[in-house]
């Protein structure tokens, strides 16, 4: 949330909440997939989903500043 503008933090916070819920729901879905399809198929399904998520997240790399000065400014001016 450090790099998200104030006007869009609520939207990104809700997306983050959905992502956290996804982690808790994944255990139940994973157990069901293993029971129905077995470990190998479940592994390939998980690997495909992780690859897709990684591919999308790499699109964010140009958006997040890597400048040390920008990081220092963000640390010096915390948002309450």
Tab-separated table of C-alpha atoms in Angstrom:
chain	number	residue	atom	x	y	z
A	1	UNK	CA	0.000	0.000	0.000
A	2	UNK	CA	3.021	2.302	0.172
A	3	UNK	CA	2.875	3.112	-3.533
A	4	UNK	CA	-0.912	3.253	-3.928
A	5	UNK	CA	-2.393	6.745	-4.236
A	6	UNK	CA	-4.752	7.726	-1.417
A	7	UNK	CA	-7.765	7.928	-3.722
A	8	UNK	CA	-7.472	4.272	-4.754
A	9	UNK	CA	-6.344	2.644	-1.503
A	10	UNK	CA	-9.842	1.455	-0.579
A	11	UNK	CA	-10.180	-0.428	-3.851
A	12	UNK	CA	-6.759	-2.045	-3.518
A	13	UNK	CA	-7.454	-2.905	0.106
A	14	UNK	CA	-10.577	-4.797	-0.939
A	15	UNK	CA	-8.574	-6.662	-3.596
A	16	UNK	CA	-6.033	-7.560	-0.929
A	17	UNK	CA	-8.823	-8.864	1.321
A	18	UNK	CA	-10.076	-11.096	-1.474
A	19	UNK	CA	-6.559	-12.408	-1.982
A	20	UNK	CA	-6.260	-13.255	1.726
A	21	UNK	CA	-9.595	-15.070	1.582
A	22	UNK	CA	-8.271	-16.993	-1.406
A	23	UNK	CA	-5.455	-18.387	0.701
A	24	UNK	CA	-7.863	-19.728	3.307
A	25	UNK	CA	-10.205	-21.191	0.707
A	26	UNK	CA	-7.407	-22.823	-1.253
A	27	UNK	CA	-6.860	-25.498	1.403
A	28	UNK	CA	-10.421	-26.755	1.043
A	29	UNK	CA	-10.301	-26.651	-2.751
A	30	UNK	CA	-6.911	-28.358	-2.758
A	31	UNK	CA	-8.183	-31.151	-0.537
A	32	UNK	CA	-11.176	-31.660	-2.802
A	33	UNK	CA	-8.982	-31.690	-5.930
A	34	UNK	CA	-6.665	-34.280	-4.403
A	35	UNK	CA	-9.610	-36.476	-3.419
A	36	UNK	CA	-11.153	-36.286	-6.892
A	37	UNK	CA	-8.159	-36.092	-9.258
A	38	UNK	CA	-5.090	-37.143	-7.238
A	39	UNK	CA	-1.844	-35.388	-6.412
A	40	UNK	CA	-0.333	-35.153	-9.899
A	41	UNK	CA	-3.288	-33.398	-11.514
A	42	UNK	CA	-3.653	-31.109	-8.506
A	43	UNK	CA	0.035	-30.205	-8.780
A	44	UNK	CA	-0.328	-29.275	-12.453
A	45	UNK	CA	-3.459	-27.213	-11.764
A	46	UNK	CA	-1.646	-25.361	-8.976
A	47	UNK	CA	1.475	-24.842	-11.104
A	48	UNK	CA	-0.630	-23.405	-13.927
A	49	UNK	CA	-2.420	-21.011	-11.576
A	50	UNK	CA	0.885	-19.907	-10.011
A	51	UNK	CA	2.414	-19.302	-13.449
A	52	UNK	CA	-0.595	-17.227	-14.496
A	53	UNK	CA	-0.431	-15.177	-11.277
A	54	UNK	CA	3.311	-14.666	-11.675
A	55	UNK	CA	2.838	-13.542	-15.278
A	56	UNK	CA	0.266	-10.945	-14.257
A	57	UNK	CA	2.352	-9.732	-11.323
A	58	UNK	CA	5.352	-9.112	-13.566
A	59	UNK	CA	3.255	-6.455	-15.288
A	60	UNK	CA	3.409	-4.475	-12.036
A	61	UNK	CA	7.200	-4.240	-12.016
A	62	UNK	CA	7.364	-1.084	-14.165
A	63	UNK	CA	4.734	0.595	-11.998
A	64	UNK	CA	6.507	0.227	-8.641
A	65	UNK	CA	9.375	2.702	-8.267
A	66	UNK	CA	12.727	1.128	-7.495
A	67	UNK	CA	14.425	4.435	-6.879
A	68	UNK	CA	16.136	4.563	-3.491
A	69	UNK	CA	15.224	8.219	-3.104
A	70	UNK	CA	11.538	7.436	-3.609
A	71	UNK	CA	11.747	4.658	-1.027
A	72	UNK	CA	13.436	7.024	1.424
A	73	UNK	CA	10.715	9.664	0.854
A	74	UNK	CA	8.009	7.068	1.440
A	75	UNK	CA	9.692	5.957	4.658
A	76	UNK	CA	10.090	9.549	5.835
A	77	UNK	CA	6.442	10.418	5.153
A	78	UNK	CA	4.346	7.543	6.463
A	79	UNK	CA	0.641	7.755	5.721
A	80	UNK	CA	-1.605	7.447	8.757
